[in-house]
Amino acid sequence: MTIRREDAAIVEVAVAGPAEVGESPVWDDIAGELLWVDIPAGLIHRWRPGAATVSTLRVGQPVGAVALSRTGGLIAAVRDGFAAVDEETGTVELLRAVEADRPDNRMNDGKCDSAGRFWAGTMAEDERPGAGGLYRLDVDLSVSTVLSGVSVSNGLAWSPDDRTMYYVDSLERSVDRFDFDAERGRVANRRSLVAVEVAAGMPDGIAIDSAGHLWVALWDGWAIRRYAPNGGLDAIVPLPAAQITSCTFGGPDLRDLYVTSAASGLSAADLRLQPHAGAVFRVRVDVPGAPAARFAG
Ligand code: CA
């Protein structure tokens, strides 16, 4: 099999940043705008491609992920749990606390499934193995524990036929797959799809295209990778920053892959080598994604 190394891919700096930890990019296909968060800074950004300015909402605590709601507004995985965010008023309302007994944990990556449930996981701030979990916020606002003993809960995606859920616990260095029951929101039969070699960095956020191929962001990997549904490595797109955190499809044809990155923890010497660390990049791809699913609660 040939692995395409797309050094000639069109990679642009879409938004210069710099973010401490840019994350959770999500395309608002109704507004034609990109949202993303800066986790430790507790910021939710919104930007219209081509605009010179970014509008920013201060959450008041770290925010791991954000998703759109069907009724307008946003749902977010903040440090303390699941929260509703009103962009008009700037109000952040904690709907359900998560792991209130574990103050050293915070929520991390999250995403909505096709039925409008919001899934998000947690991690210990010191990345202590096994301290976190994966949770599901149902449309009736009940919270279920999906997984416990998770280390750094990260990327989520569902196959176009909705029969498979993909999931990344970064410290496992694996992209896992589950059988997915879309009607009941249940997962079963976890197994590894892709074992990411140490030299390639740690798998972080993921996005899936309409052909069912997964794009995987690589923390400390200077790249995103595309994997086939059978786990085969299809393409590598090098990027001008080491800490690549996540990606999502946007633009009018959903073929602009927006990729977030982090400047956190880099020395002055590192930053001279990667002046775009913390930027949002845009990579033009051949196969489009699907519009982001919205929370139905
Ligand atoms: Ca992440």
Short mmCIF file of C-alpha atoms and ligand atoms in Angstrom, two decimals:
data_model
loop_
_atom_site.label_atom_id
_atom_site.label_comp_id
_atom_site.label_asym_id
_atom_site.label_seq_id
_atom_site.Cartn_x
_atom_site.Cartn_y
_atom_site.Cartn_z
CA MET A 1 0.00 0.00 0.00
CA THR A 2 1.23 3.47 -0.81
CA ILE A 3 1.18 6.07 1.94
CA ARG A 4 0.76 9.53 0.54
CA ARG A 5 3.06 12.01 2.23
CA GLU A 6 1.41 15.23 1.21
CA ASP A 7 4.23 17.70 1.63
CA ALA A 8 2.68 19.67 -1.20
CA ALA A 9 -0.74 19.84 0.50
CA ILE A 10 -2.15 23.33 0.69
CA VAL A 11 -1.68 24.30 4.34
CA GLU A 12 -2.57 27.83 5.40
CA VAL A 13 -2.59 29.62 8.72
CA ALA A 14 -6.30 30.39 9.06
CA VAL A 15 -6.14 32.12 12.46
CA ALA A 16 -2.76 33.11 13.85
CA GLY A 17 -3.58 32.57 17.51
CA PRO A 18 -1.57 31.83 19.48
CA ALA A 19 -3.66 29.58 21.66
CA GLU A 20 -2.23 27.95 24.76
CA VAL A 21 -4.13 24.80 23.85
CA GLY A 22 -6.42 25.30 20.84
CA GLU A 23 -8.95 22.47 20.70
CA SER A 24 -12.40 21.24 19.75
CA PRO A 25 -12.83 22.90 16.35
CA VAL A 26 -16.45 22.72 15.18
CA TRP A 27 -17.92 24.17 12.01
CA ASP A 28 -21.23 26.01 12.34
CA ASP A 29 -22.66 25.20 8.92
CA ILE A 30 -25.65 27.52 9.40
CA ALA A 31 -23.57 30.59 10.20
CA GLY A 32 -20.61 29.57 8.05
CA GLU A 33 -18.26 30.08 11.00
CA LEU A 34 -15.66 28.12 12.94
CA LEU A 35 -15.75 27.66 16.70
CA TRP A 36 -12.92 26.35 18.81
CA VAL A 37 -11.72 26.57 22.41
CA ASP A 38 -8.53 27.41 24.27
CA ILE A 39 -8.68 24.90 27.11
CA PRO A 40 -6.55 26.38 29.94
CA ALA A 41 -7.46 29.96 29.05
CA GLY A 42 -11.17 29.06 29.25
CA LEU A 43 -12.06 30.71 25.95
CA ILE A 44 -14.56 29.89 23.21
CA HIS A 45 -13.65 31.51 19.88
CA ARG A 46 -15.90 32.12 16.88
CA TRP A 47 -14.57 33.27 13.50
CA ARG A 48 -15.91 33.76 10.02
CA PRO A 49 -13.34 32.78 7.35
CA GLY A 50 -11.89 35.91 5.84
CA ALA A 51 -12.71 38.09 8.84
CA ALA A 52 -9.86 39.98 10.48
CA THR A 53 -11.22 39.53 13.98
CA VAL A 54 -12.21 36.66 16.25
CA SER A 55 -15.05 36.97 18.77
CA THR A 56 -14.22 35.39 22.11
CA LEU A 57 -16.37 34.31 25.03
CA ARG A 58 -14.82 33.87 28.48
CA VAL A 59 -16.09 30.73 30.20
CA GLY A 60 -14.57 31.48 33.61
CA GLN A 61 -12.92 28.04 33.92
CA PRO A 62 -11.06 25.65 31.62
CA VAL A 63 -13.18 24.40 28.71
CA GLY A 64 -12.32 21.11 26.99
CA ALA A 65 -14.85 21.05 24.19
CA VAL A 66 -17.82 22.81 22.68
CA ALA A 67 -20.66 21.70 20.41
CA LEU A 68 -23.62 23.38 18.73
CA SER A 69 -27.20 22.98 19.95
CA ARG A 70 -30.19 22.44 17.69
CA THR A 71 -32.04 25.24 19.45
CA GLY A 72 -29.15 27.69 19.10
CA GLY A 73 -26.57 28.25 21.78
CA LEU A 74 -23.80 25.87 22.68
CA ILE A 75 -23.19 22.87 24.90
CA ALA A 76 -19.74 22.67 26.48
CA ALA A 77 -17.56 20.31 28.49
CA VAL A 78 -16.09 22.68 31.06
CA ARG A 79 -13.75 21.80 33.93
CA ASP A 80 -16.62 21.05 36.30
CA GLY A 81 -19.04 19.24 33.97
CA PHE A 82 -21.57 19.83 31.22
CA ALA A 83 -22.60 23.46 30.68
CA ALA A 84 -24.97 25.44 28.48
CA VAL A 85 -23.42 28.50 26.88
CA ASP A 86 -25.46 31.44 25.58
CA GLU A 87 -23.32 33.33 23.11
CA GLU A 88 -25.71 36.31 23.04
CA THR A 89 -25.48 37.03 26.77
CA GLY A 90 -22.14 35.33 27.50
CA THR A 91 -23.85 33.24 30.18
CA VAL A 92 -22.38 29.87 31.15
CA GLU A 93 -24.70 27.63 33.18
CA LEU A 94 -23.43 24.37 34.67
CA LEU A 95 -26.15 21.82 33.81
CA ARG A 96 -24.61 18.70 35.33
CA ALA A 97 -21.48 18.34 37.46
CA VAL A 98 -19.13 15.52 36.43
CA GLU A 99 -16.66 13.90 38.86
CA ALA A 100 -17.36 16.48 41.54
CA ASP A 101 -15.48 14.15 43.91
CA ARG A 102 -12.31 14.47 41.80
CA PRO A 103 -11.25 18.14 41.93
CA ASP A 104 -7.94 17.42 40.16
CA ASN A 105 -9.81 16.26 37.05
CA ARG A 106 -11.28 18.34 34.27
CA MET A 107 -13.38 17.62 31.22
CA ASN A 108 -11.57 17.33 27.91
CA ASP A 109 -12.61 16.49 24.34
CA GLY A 110 -16.29 15.97 23.40
CA LYS A 111 -18.67 15.68 20.45
CA CYS A 112 -22.34 15.07 19.60
CA ASP A 113 -23.64 11.88 17.99
CA SER A 114 -26.32 11.75 15.29
CA ALA A 115 -29.13 11.53 17.86
CA GLY A 116 -27.96 14.73 19.54
CA ARG A 117 -26.36 13.23 22.64
CA PHE A 118 -23.15 14.97 23.79
CA TRP A 119 -20.24 12.69 24.70
CA ALA A 120 -17.22 14.04 26.57
CA GLY A 121 -14.45 12.62 28.71
CA THR A 122 -12.17 13.70 31.50
CA MET A 123 -8.54 13.57 32.55
CA ALA A 124 -6.43 14.38 35.58
CA GLU A 125 -4.61 17.69 35.19
CA ASP A 126 -1.35 15.79 35.91
CA GLU A 127 -2.35 13.13 33.32
CA ARG A 128 -2.32 10.44 35.99
CA PRO A 129 -3.15 7.18 34.17
CA GLY A 130 -6.64 5.81 34.65
CA ALA A 131 -8.04 8.77 36.60
CA GLY A 132 -10.64 9.83 34.06
CA GLY A 133 -13.74 8.60 32.29
CA LEU A 134 -16.02 9.03 29.31
CA TYR A 135 -19.55 10.36 29.86
CA ARG A 136 -22.70 10.75 27.79
CA LEU A 137 -25.13 13.62 28.27
CA ASP A 138 -28.50 12.49 26.94
CA VAL A 139 -31.14 14.82 25.55
CA ASP A 140 -33.05 14.62 28.86
CA LEU A 141 -29.86 15.95 30.53
CA SER A 142 -29.18 12.67 32.34
CA VAL A 143 -25.49 11.73 32.54
CA SER A 144 -24.23 8.18 32.05
CA THR A 145 -20.75 6.83 32.65
CA VAL A 146 -19.63 5.11 29.45
CA LEU A 147 -16.05 4.24 30.43
CA SER A 148 -14.00 4.51 33.61
CA GLY A 149 -10.25 4.12 34.05
CA VAL A 150 -9.54 6.44 31.12
CA SER A 151 -6.24 8.35 31.15
CA VAL A 152 -6.56 11.26 28.71
CA SER A 153 -10.00 11.10 27.07
CA ASN A 154 -9.78 12.63 23.60
CA GLY A 155 -11.13 12.26 20.08
CA LEU A 156 -14.58 10.90 19.22
CA ALA A 157 -16.14 10.16 15.84
CA TRP A 158 -18.90 8.02 14.35
CA SER A 159 -18.80 6.16 11.04
CA PRO A 160 -21.04 7.42 8.22
CA ASP A 161 -23.28 4.34 8.66
CA ASP A 162 -23.49 5.10 12.41
CA ARG A 163 -22.56 1.54 13.35
CA THR A 164 -19.08 2.30 14.70
CA MET A 165 -17.80 4.78 17.28
CA TYR A 166 -14.13 5.71 17.24
CA TYR A 167 -12.38 6.87 20.40
CA VAL A 168 -8.94 7.99 21.50
CA ASP A 169 -7.46 7.67 24.98
CA SER A 170 -4.20 9.45 24.14
CA LEU A 171 -1.98 7.65 26.65
CA GLU A 172 -2.99 4.32 25.09
CA ARG A 173 -1.53 5.63 21.78
CA SER A 174 -4.42 3.93 20.05
CA VAL A 175 -7.46 4.82 18.00
CA ASP A 176 -10.08 2.37 19.24
CA ARG A 177 -13.37 1.33 17.74
CA PHE A 178 -16.61 0.20 19.31
CA ASP A 179 -19.78 -1.27 17.88
CA PHE A 180 -22.29 1.57 18.19
CA ASP A 181 -26.02 1.27 18.84
CA ALA A 182 -27.26 4.61 17.54
CA GLU A 183 -30.79 4.16 18.80
CA ARG A 184 -29.80 3.55 22.42
CA GLY A 185 -26.46 5.38 22.44
CA ARG A 186 -24.60 2.31 23.66
CA VAL A 187 -21.13 1.06 22.77
CA ALA A 188 -19.70 -2.46 22.96
CA ASN A 189 -16.83 -4.63 21.79
CA ARG A 190 -13.91 -2.21 22.15
CA ARG A 191 -10.81 -3.02 20.15
CA SER A 192 -7.83 -1.11 18.74
CA LEU A 193 -8.05 0.03 15.14
CA VAL A 194 -4.75 1.91 14.90
CA ALA A 195 -1.71 1.66 17.17
CA VAL A 196 0.19 4.93 16.66
CA GLU A 197 3.94 4.43 16.88
CA VAL A 198 5.73 6.47 19.57
CA ALA A 199 7.82 8.43 17.04
CA ALA A 200 4.65 9.73 15.36
CA GLY A 201 3.37 11.53 18.47
CA MET A 202 0.22 10.92 20.51
CA PRO A 203 -3.20 10.64 18.90
CA ASP A 204 -5.47 13.46 20.05
CA GLY A 205 -8.62 14.80 18.35
CA ILE A 206 -10.14 13.05 15.33
CA ALA A 207 -12.55 13.77 12.48
CA ILE A 208 -14.18 11.43 9.99
CA ASP A 209 -14.87 12.09 6.31
CA SER A 210 -17.77 10.95 4.15
CA ALA A 211 -15.73 7.96 2.93
CA GLY A 212 -15.35 6.79 6.54
CA HIS A 213 -11.65 7.61 6.73
CA LEU A 214 -10.35 9.09 9.96
CA TRP A 215 -8.16 12.17 10.24
CA VAL A 216 -6.09 11.97 13.43
CA ALA A 217 -4.32 14.95 15.02
CA LEU A 218 -0.91 14.06 16.46
CA TRP A 219 0.33 15.84 19.59
CA ASP A 220 4.12 16.20 19.27
CA GLY A 221 3.74 14.72 15.81
CA TRP A 222 3.95 17.81 13.54
CA ALA A 223 1.22 16.27 11.38
CA ILE A 224 -2.26 14.96 10.82
CA ARG A 225 -2.79 11.49 9.39
CA ARG A 226 -5.61 9.90 7.43
CA TYR A 227 -6.44 6.27 8.20
CA ALA A 228 -8.73 3.95 6.25
CA PRO A 229 -11.64 2.20 7.99
CA ASN A 230 -9.50 -0.97 8.11
CA GLY A 231 -6.81 0.91 10.05
CA GLY A 232 -4.40 1.30 7.14
CA LEU A 233 -2.38 4.53 7.03
CA ASP A 234 -3.42 6.41 3.90
CA ALA A 235 -1.85 9.87 4.13
CA ILE A 236 0.34 12.12 6.26
CA VAL A 237 0.06 15.91 6.05
CA PRO A 238 3.01 17.66 7.75
CA LEU A 239 2.18 20.85 9.65
CA PRO A 240 4.39 23.70 10.90
CA ALA A 241 3.76 23.07 14.62
CA ALA A 242 4.51 20.11 16.87
CA GLN A 243 1.48 20.01 19.15
CA ILE A 244 -1.45 19.30 16.82
CA THR A 245 -4.63 18.84 18.85
CA SER A 246 -7.73 18.27 16.70
CA CYS A 247 -9.43 18.85 13.36
CA THR A 248 -12.85 19.31 11.76
CA PHE A 249 -14.35 19.80 8.32
CA GLY A 250 -15.60 23.25 7.35
CA GLY A 251 -16.07 25.68 4.53
CA PRO A 252 -18.96 25.83 2.04
CA ASP A 253 -18.10 22.38 0.59
CA LEU A 254 -16.87 20.84 3.89
CA ARG A 255 -13.49 20.20 2.31
CA ASP A 256 -11.53 22.70 4.40
CA LEU A 257 -10.01 20.70 7.24
CA TYR A 258 -9.48 23.13 10.14
CA VAL A 259 -6.72 21.97 12.46
CA THR A 260 -6.03 23.34 15.94
CA SER A 261 -2.66 23.43 17.72
CA ALA A 262 -1.06 24.39 21.03
CA ALA A 263 1.75 26.65 22.16
CA SER A 264 1.54 25.49 25.78
CA GLY A 265 4.78 24.25 27.32
CA LEU A 266 7.02 25.40 24.50
CA SER A 267 10.26 27.20 25.32
CA ALA A 268 11.38 30.41 23.63
CA ALA A 269 13.73 28.29 21.53
CA ASP A 270 10.86 25.97 20.55
CA LEU A 271 8.73 28.95 19.55
CA ARG A 272 11.47 30.29 17.28
CA LEU A 273 11.37 26.94 15.47
CA GLN A 274 7.56 26.85 15.30
CA PRO A 275 6.27 30.43 15.27
CA HIS A 276 2.81 29.22 14.21
CA ALA A 277 2.31 27.03 17.32
CA GLY A 278 -1.15 27.76 18.69
CA ALA A 279 -2.57 28.75 15.30
CA VAL A 280 -5.58 27.26 13.53
CA PHE A 281 -4.46 25.78 10.22
CA ARG A 282 -6.55 25.04 7.14
CA VAL A 283 -5.78 22.08 4.91
CA ARG A 284 -7.61 21.60 1.62
CA VAL A 285 -8.67 17.93 1.28
CA ASP A 286 -10.31 15.86 -1.45
CA VAL A 287 -13.04 14.06 0.50
CA PRO A 288 -15.53 16.22 2.43
CA GLY A 289 -16.82 15.66 5.92
CA ALA A 290 -20.40 15.86 7.16
CA PRO A 291 -21.96 18.80 9.03
CA ALA A 292 -21.34 18.63 12.79
CA ALA A 293 -24.11 16.91 14.75
CA ARG A 294 -25.92 19.20 17.17
CA PHE A 295 -27.02 18.68 20.76
CA ALA A 296 -30.74 17.93 20.98
CA GLY A 297 -31.29 18.61 24.70
CA CA B 1 -7.39 16.97 23.03
#
